[in-house]
Amino acid sequence: MKILAIETSCDETAISVVEAKGGIKNPQFKVISNLTLSQAKLHAKYGGVFPSLAKREHSRNLVPVLQKVLEQGFEDHRFQTPNYRKITSSKLQKIKQILKREPELLEQFLEFIPTIKKPAIDKIAVTYGPGLEPALWVGINFAKALSEVWSTTKRIPVVPVNHMEGHIVSVLLAQNKKIYKKIKFPAVALLISGGHTELVLVKEWGDYKILGQTRDDAVGEVFDKVARMLDLPYPGGPEISRLADQARNLKPKIKNLINFPRPMINSPDLDFSFSGLKTAVLYHLQKYPAKTTEEKSLIAEEFELAVVEIFLRKIKKAIEQSGAKTLIVAGGVSANKFIRSEIERRFGKEIEILIPEFELSTDNALMIAIAGYLKILRKSKTQKNIKAEGNLSFN
Ligand code: KG4
Ligand code: ZN
């Protein structure tokens, strides 16, 4: 089965085409085409994602991204002019209705779609939450419009996908068949991204329960805010990570005398809190402004260490409480090398650890295709009226 997947929940416009087979016991995936266009540079001057700008950029970029994805994945996908395929007037009316809030997207859609042949896809998967609602809507409406124009007697259904399930199942891609057989349930997933910090019990694919989550800021958000305090560009995660690595590699090693709190590290539950850590960095900087790269790198190093120590403690507790046999770590912040290596060092001997490839840690459409396939296999009823759900959650 070929799935075209669309992801627009935040500041990445991403589309992929994936061939999936094997069923729930042995899912296998082949990437046919995949592209992610990041808007990060545009949002940088706001120090974070600006929702209406994200929506506008998705509207502008979806058609060009689709065009490249089809070029990559399907040779001979274009009609030779003037063999345009006209969109029938009844379909045209529906598409105009679906895309009425995205005039720029509608215009590009009507220009581009008649110039291409319908690609050989069976389903369209699209992120419907959680995320920024205006941004999610663009992706959903685009998916609906493509389904409308490409459905013949054989319908091409739109499958709504939970972005966080996408992050969890992203571990299935690179490691597919071989590792999949080794996955033993239950698993515990630590999902760490710009919008989320949660520990999720995965009883099996599709069965998720939140065991604990942040009570205030998400960890990625705090990485971004601390980076901003240090005058580093957005997104701040990779910048902090680079600086902290520098501090760790300093020779001769400078003893890091900075000491930030580890909020809720000893709490009996599996919840997190990061706003106190963020404020501690702020107060520290008010007292001792960091001017040199070295001063900044020591702050980054201690900040990362505080985050890692909190994660290690909560993961241990989650494994003990749930009897998990597999640990999954996913979401944008899992791209952090220090976090990855410390988790592997601490738990590698006692539990199977799955972390997605670096490129699959941050938002992408491959994970949406995979989650879409697993959802199709669960045979959940096809939803007709898909709506953006900004606060979509597992529980
Ligand atoms: O999953 P993601 O791409 O988008 C959301 O769903 O939020 O996560 C983005 C977050 C940003 O906060 C970014 O700073 C963080 O992931 N991030 C990192 C690293 N790379 C990205 N955080 C720490 N270290 C990194 N190397
Ligand atoms: Zn994400």
Coordinates of C-alpha atoms and ligand atoms in Angstrom, one line a residue:
M1 CA 0.0 0.0 0.0
K2 CA 1.3 3.4 -0.9
I3 CA 0.7 6.3 1.5
L4 CA 1.2 10.0 0.9
A5 CA 1.7 11.7 4.2
I6 CA 1.4 15.4 5.1
E7 CA 2.8 17.1 8.2
T8 CA 2.1 20.8 9.0
S9 CA 1.6 20.9 12.8
C10 CA 4.4 23.4 13.5
D11 CA 7.1 25.1 11.4
E12 CA 8.0 22.2 9.1
T13 CA 6.1 21.7 5.8
A14 CA 6.7 18.0 5.1
I15 CA 5.4 15.5 2.6
S16 CA 6.4 11.9 2.0
V17 CA 5.4 8.8 0.0
V18 CA 6.0 5.5 1.7
E19 CA 5.2 2.0 0.6
A20 CA 4.1 -0.1 3.6
K21 CA 3.4 -3.8 3.9
G22 CA 3.6 -6.7 6.3
G23 CA 0.7 -6.0 8.7
I24 CA 0.8 -5.2 12.4
K25 CA 3.1 -8.1 13.3
N26 CA 5.7 -7.3 10.8
P27 CA 5.3 -3.8 9.3
Q28 CA 7.9 -2.9 6.7
F29 CA 8.4 0.4 5.0
K30 CA 10.1 1.6 1.9
V31 CA 10.6 5.3 1.4
I32 CA 9.6 6.4 -2.1
S33 CA 10.0 10.1 -1.6
N34 CA 10.4 12.5 1.3
L35 CA 10.9 16.2 1.8
T36 CA 10.9 18.5 4.8
L37 CA 11.0 22.3 4.3
S38 CA 11.8 24.1 7.5
Q39 CA 10.6 27.6 8.2
A40 CA 12.9 27.9 11.2
K41 CA 14.9 30.8 9.7
L42 CA 11.7 32.9 9.2
H43 CA 10.6 32.4 12.8
A44 CA 14.0 33.0 14.2
K45 CA 13.4 36.8 14.6
Y46 CA 10.4 36.1 16.8
G47 CA 12.5 33.7 18.9
G48 CA 9.8 31.0 18.4
V49 CA 7.1 29.8 16.0
F50 CA 4.7 32.5 15.0
P51 CA 1.4 30.8 14.2
S52 CA -0.1 33.0 11.5
L53 CA 3.3 33.1 9.7
A54 CA 3.5 29.3 9.9
K55 CA 0.0 29.0 8.4
R56 CA 0.9 31.4 5.5
E57 CA 4.2 29.6 4.8
H58 CA 2.5 26.2 4.8
S59 CA -0.1 27.6 2.3
R60 CA 2.7 28.8 0.1
N61 CA 4.9 25.8 0.3
L62 CA 2.7 22.7 0.2
V63 CA 2.3 22.7 -3.6
P64 CA 6.0 23.2 -4.4
V65 CA 6.9 20.5 -1.8
L66 CA 4.4 18.1 -3.3
Q67 CA 5.8 18.9 -6.7
K68 CA 9.4 18.0 -5.6
V69 CA 8.1 14.8 -3.8
L70 CA 6.4 13.6 -7.0
E71 CA 9.4 14.4 -9.1
Q72 CA 11.6 12.4 -6.8
G73 CA 9.3 9.5 -6.4
F74 CA 7.4 9.1 -9.7
E75 CA 9.1 9.4 -13.0
D76 CA 6.8 10.5 -15.8
H77 CA 4.3 12.0 -13.4
R78 CA 3.7 15.0 -15.6
F79 CA 1.3 15.2 -18.6
Q80 CA 3.0 16.4 -21.7
T81 CA 1.3 19.7 -22.4
P82 CA -1.2 20.4 -23.7
N83 CA -2.7 17.1 -22.4
Y84 CA -3.9 18.8 -19.2
R85 CA -6.5 16.9 -17.3
K86 CA -9.3 19.2 -16.5
I87 CA -10.8 19.1 -13.1
T88 CA -14.5 18.4 -13.5
S89 CA -16.7 21.3 -12.5
S90 CA -18.3 19.4 -9.6
K91 CA -14.9 18.6 -8.1
L92 CA -13.8 22.1 -8.8
Q93 CA -16.7 23.5 -6.7
K94 CA -15.8 21.1 -3.8
I95 CA -12.1 22.0 -3.9
K96 CA -12.9 25.7 -3.9
Q97 CA -15.0 25.1 -0.8
I98 CA -12.4 23.0 0.9
L99 CA -9.6 25.5 0.3
K100 CA -11.7 28.7 0.7
R101 CA -9.6 29.9 3.7
E102 CA -6.3 29.3 1.8
P103 CA -6.6 31.4 -1.4
E104 CA -2.9 31.2 -2.2
L105 CA -2.9 27.5 -1.8
L106 CA -6.0 27.1 -3.9
E107 CA -4.5 29.1 -6.7
Q108 CA -1.4 27.0 -6.8
F109 CA -3.4 23.8 -6.5
L110 CA -5.6 24.6 -9.5
E111 CA -2.5 25.6 -11.5
F112 CA -0.4 22.5 -10.7
I113 CA -2.8 19.6 -10.2
P114 CA -4.1 19.5 -13.8
T115 CA -0.5 19.3 -15.1
I116 CA 0.2 16.0 -13.3
K117 CA -1.0 12.4 -13.5
K118 CA -2.6 11.0 -10.4
P119 CA 0.3 9.3 -8.5
A120 CA -0.2 5.6 -7.6
I121 CA -1.1 6.2 -4.0
D122 CA -3.8 4.4 -2.0
K123 CA -4.3 6.6 1.1
I124 CA -3.4 10.1 2.3
A125 CA -2.3 10.4 6.0
V126 CA -2.3 13.8 7.6
T127 CA -1.5 15.2 11.0
Y128 CA -4.6 16.5 12.7
G129 CA -3.0 17.3 16.1
P130 CA -1.5 18.2 18.5
G131 CA 0.0 21.4 17.1
L132 CA -0.8 24.9 16.0
E133 CA -4.4 24.8 14.8
P134 CA -4.1 27.3 11.9
A135 CA -1.1 25.3 10.7
L136 CA -2.8 22.0 11.1
W137 CA -5.9 23.1 9.2
V138 CA -3.8 23.9 6.1
G139 CA -2.4 20.4 5.9
I140 CA -5.8 18.8 6.6
N141 CA -7.5 20.9 3.9
F142 CA -4.8 20.2 1.4
A143 CA -5.2 16.4 2.2
K144 CA -8.9 16.7 1.6
A145 CA -8.5 18.6 -1.6
L146 CA -6.0 16.0 -3.0
S147 CA -8.4 13.2 -2.0
E148 CA -11.2 15.0 -3.8
V149 CA -9.3 15.5 -7.0
W150 CA -7.6 12.1 -7.1
S151 CA -10.5 9.8 -6.0
T152 CA -12.2 8.0 -8.8
T153 CA -14.5 5.1 -8.4
K154 CA -11.7 4.0 -6.0
R155 CA -11.7 6.5 -3.1
I156 CA -8.5 7.7 -1.7
P157 CA -9.4 8.2 2.0
V158 CA -7.7 10.7 4.3
V159 CA -6.4 9.1 7.5
P160 CA -6.0 11.5 10.4
V161 CA -2.8 10.9 12.4
N162 CA -1.8 12.0 15.9
H163 CA 1.6 13.7 15.6
M164 CA 2.8 12.2 18.9
E165 CA 2.0 8.7 17.7
G166 CA 4.1 9.7 14.7
H167 CA 7.1 10.4 17.0
I168 CA 6.7 7.1 18.8
V169 CA 6.5 5.0 15.7
S170 CA 9.3 6.9 14.0
V171 CA 11.6 4.2 15.5
L172 CA 10.1 1.7 13.1
L173 CA 11.6 3.1 10.0
A174 CA 15.3 2.8 9.8
Q175 CA 15.3 -0.2 12.0
N176 CA 12.2 -1.8 10.5
K177 CA 11.8 -5.5 10.1
K178 CA 14.8 -6.8 12.0
I179 CA 14.4 -4.6 15.1
Y180 CA 10.6 -4.7 15.0
K181 CA 10.7 -8.5 15.7
K182 CA 12.8 -7.6 18.8
I183 CA 10.3 -5.0 20.1
K184 CA 8.8 -6.4 23.2
F185 CA 5.8 -4.8 24.7
P186 CA 5.0 -3.1 26.9
A187 CA 7.3 -0.2 25.9
V188 CA 7.7 3.1 27.6
A189 CA 8.2 6.1 25.3
L190 CA 9.9 9.4 26.5
L191 CA 8.5 12.0 24.1
I192 CA 10.5 15.2 24.2
S193 CA 9.8 18.0 21.8
G194 CA 9.1 21.7 21.4
G195 CA 5.5 21.2 22.6
H196 CA 5.6 18.1 24.7
T197 CA 7.5 16.3 27.5
E198 CA 5.7 13.0 28.4
L199 CA 6.3 9.5 29.4
V200 CA 3.9 7.2 27.5
L201 CA 3.1 3.5 28.1
V202 CA 2.9 1.7 24.8
K203 CA 1.0 -1.6 25.4
E204 CA 1.0 -2.3 21.7
W205 CA 1.0 -0.1 18.6
G206 CA -2.1 2.0 18.8
D207 CA -2.5 1.6 22.6
Y208 CA -1.0 4.6 24.4
K209 CA -1.4 5.9 27.9
I210 CA 0.3 8.9 29.4
L211 CA 2.1 8.0 32.6
G212 CA 3.5 11.5 33.3
Q213 CA 4.0 14.8 31.6
T214 CA 5.3 18.3 32.1
R215 CA 3.2 20.5 34.4
D216 CA 4.5 23.7 32.7
D217 CA 7.0 24.1 29.9
A218 CA 8.0 21.5 27.4
V219 CA 11.7 20.7 27.5
G220 CA 12.3 21.8 23.9
E221 CA 10.7 25.1 24.6
V222 CA 13.1 25.6 27.6
F223 CA 16.1 24.7 25.3
D224 CA 14.8 27.4 23.0
K225 CA 14.3 29.9 25.8
V226 CA 17.6 29.3 27.4
A227 CA 19.3 29.7 24.0
R228 CA 17.6 33.0 23.6
M229 CA 18.9 34.2 27.0
L230 CA 22.3 33.3 25.8
D231 CA 21.8 35.3 22.5
L232 CA 21.8 32.1 20.4
P233 CA 19.5 31.8 17.4
Y234 CA 16.3 29.8 17.1
P235 CA 15.8 26.8 17.3
G236 CA 18.0 26.8 20.3
G237 CA 18.3 23.1 21.0
P238 CA 21.1 22.3 18.5
E239 CA 22.9 25.5 19.6
I240 CA 22.9 24.6 23.3
S241 CA 23.9 21.1 22.5
R242 CA 26.9 22.4 20.5
L243 CA 28.0 24.7 23.3
A244 CA 27.6 22.1 26.0
D245 CA 29.7 19.7 23.9
Q246 CA 32.4 22.3 23.7
A247 CA 32.4 22.7 27.5
R248 CA 32.7 19.0 28.0
N249 CA 35.6 18.8 25.6
L250 CA 37.5 21.6 27.2
K251 CA 41.1 20.6 27.9
P252 CA 42.2 21.1 30.6
K253 CA 38.8 20.5 32.0
I254 CA 37.3 23.5 33.8
K255 CA 35.3 22.5 36.8
N256 CA 31.8 23.6 36.3
L257 CA 30.8 25.5 39.4
I258 CA 27.4 26.4 38.2
N259 CA 24.6 24.5 39.8
F260 CA 21.0 24.6 38.5
P261 CA 18.0 22.9 40.3
R262 CA 16.5 19.6 39.0
P263 CA 12.8 20.4 39.6
M264 CA 10.6 17.4 40.6
I265 CA 13.4 14.9 40.3
N266 CA 12.4 13.3 43.6
S267 CA 8.7 13.6 43.2
P268 CA 6.9 10.2 43.5
D269 CA 5.0 10.7 40.2
L270 CA 6.3 10.6 36.6
D271 CA 5.5 14.3 36.0
F272 CA 8.1 16.9 35.0
S273 CA 8.5 20.7 35.6
F274 CA 11.0 22.8 33.7
S275 CA 9.9 26.4 34.4
G276 CA 12.0 26.5 37.6
L277 CA 15.1 25.4 35.8
K278 CA 14.5 28.1 33.1
T279 CA 14.1 30.8 35.8
A280 CA 17.2 29.6 37.6
V281 CA 19.2 30.1 34.3
L282 CA 17.6 33.6 34.0
Y283 CA 18.6 34.6 37.6
H284 CA 22.0 33.2 37.2
L285 CA 22.5 35.3 34.0
Q286 CA 21.2 38.4 35.8
K287 CA 23.8 38.0 38.5
Y288 CA 26.7 36.8 36.2
P289 CA 26.1 37.9 32.6
A290 CA 27.7 35.4 30.2
K291 CA 29.8 37.3 27.7
T292 CA 32.3 34.9 26.3
T293 CA 31.6 31.6 24.5
E294 CA 33.3 29.8 27.3
E295 CA 31.0 31.3 29.9
K296 CA 27.9 30.5 27.8
S297 CA 29.1 26.9 27.2
L298 CA 29.4 26.2 31.0
I299 CA 25.8 27.3 31.4
A300 CA 24.7 25.1 28.5
E301 CA 26.7 22.2 30.0
E302 CA 25.1 22.5 33.4
F303 CA 21.6 23.1 31.9
E304 CA 21.9 19.9 29.7
L305 CA 23.1 17.9 32.7
A306 CA 20.2 19.0 34.8
V307 CA 17.8 17.9 32.0
V308 CA 19.5 14.6 31.6
E309 CA 19.5 13.8 35.3
I310 CA 15.8 14.5 35.5
F311 CA 15.2 12.2 32.5
L312 CA 17.3 9.4 33.8
R313 CA 15.5 9.4 37.2
K314 CA 12.0 9.5 35.6
I315 CA 12.8 6.9 33.0
K316 CA 14.0 4.5 35.7
K317 CA 10.8 5.0 37.7
A318 CA 8.6 4.5 34.6
I319 CA 10.4 1.3 33.7
E320 CA 10.0 0.0 37.2
Q321 CA 6.3 1.0 37.4
S322 CA 5.3 -0.4 34.1
G323 CA 7.5 -3.4 33.7
A324 CA 8.5 -2.1 30.3
K325 CA 10.8 -4.3 28.1
T326 CA 11.6 -1.6 25.6
L327 CA 12.4 2.1 25.9
I328 CA 11.6 4.5 23.1
V329 CA 13.0 8.0 23.0
A330 CA 11.6 10.3 20.3
G331 CA 10.7 13.9 19.4
G332 CA 12.9 16.8 18.4
V333 CA 15.0 17.0 21.6
S334 CA 16.0 13.3 21.1
A335 CA 18.3 14.6 18.4
N336 CA 20.4 15.8 21.4
K337 CA 23.6 13.7 21.4
F338 CA 24.3 14.0 25.1
I339 CA 20.8 13.0 26.0
R340 CA 20.9 10.0 23.7
S341 CA 24.3 8.8 24.9
E342 CA 23.5 9.2 28.6
I343 CA 20.3 7.3 28.3
E344 CA 22.0 4.6 26.3
R345 CA 24.9 4.4 28.8
R346 CA 22.5 4.2 31.8
F347 CA 19.9 1.8 30.5
G348 CA 21.5 0.1 27.5
K349 CA 22.3 -3.1 29.4
E350 CA 19.0 -3.6 31.0
I351 CA 16.5 -2.7 28.3
E352 CA 16.1 -2.5 24.5
I353 CA 16.4 1.2 23.6
L354 CA 15.0 2.5 20.3
I355 CA 15.8 6.1 19.2
P356 CA 15.0 7.3 15.7
E357 CA 17.7 8.3 13.3
F358 CA 18.7 11.9 13.7
E359 CA 16.7 13.1 10.7
L360 CA 13.6 11.4 12.0
S361 CA 13.9 12.9 15.5
T362 CA 12.6 16.3 14.4
D363 CA 9.3 16.7 12.6
N364 CA 8.9 14.9 9.3
A365 CA 6.3 13.3 7.2
L366 CA 7.8 9.8 7.2
M367 CA 6.6 9.2 10.8
I368 CA 3.1 10.4 9.8
A369 CA 3.0 7.8 7.0
I370 CA 4.1 5.0 9.4
A371 CA 1.5 6.0 12.0
G372 CA -1.0 6.3 9.2
Y373 CA -0.3 2.7 8.1
L374 CA -0.6 1.4 11.7
K375 CA -3.9 3.2 12.0
I376 CA -5.2 1.8 8.8
L377 CA -4.3 -1.7 10.0
R378 CA -6.3 -1.1 13.2
K379 CA -9.3 -0.6 10.9
S380 CA -10.6 2.3 12.8
K381 CA -13.6 3.8 11.0
T382 CA -12.7 6.3 8.3
Q383 CA -13.4 9.7 9.7
K384 CA -15.3 12.0 7.3
N385 CA -15.1 15.2 9.2
I386 CA -11.5 15.6 10.1
K387 CA -10.8 18.6 12.3
A388 CA -7.6 20.1 13.6
E389 CA -7.2 19.3 17.3
G390 CA -4.5 21.6 18.7
N391 CA -4.6 19.9 22.1
L392 CA -5.0 16.3 21.0
S393 CA -3.8 14.0 23.6
F394 CA -3.5 10.2 24.1
N395 CA -5.7 10.1 27.3
Ligands
KG4_1 O1 9.6 17.4 17.5 P1 10.0 18.7 17.0 O2 10.7 18.9 15.7 O3 8.8 19.7 16.9 C1 7.7 19.6 17.8 O4 6.8 18.8 17.7 O5 7.8 20.5 18.8 O6 10.9 19.4 18.2 C2 11.4 20.7 18.1 C3 12.3 21.0 19.3 C4 12.8 22.4 19.4 O7 12.5 22.9 20.7 C5 14.3 22.2 19.2 O8 15.0 23.2 19.9 C6 14.5 20.9 19.8 O9 13.4 20.1 19.4 N1 15.8 20.3 19.3 C7 16.8 20.0 20.2 C8 17.8 19.5 19.3 N2 17.4 19.5 18.0 C9 16.1 20.0 18.1 N3 16.9 20.1 21.5 C10 18.1 19.7 22.1 N4 19.1 19.3 21.4 C11 19.1 19.1 20.0 N5 20.1 18.7 19.3
ZN2 ZN 7.1 17.0 16.8

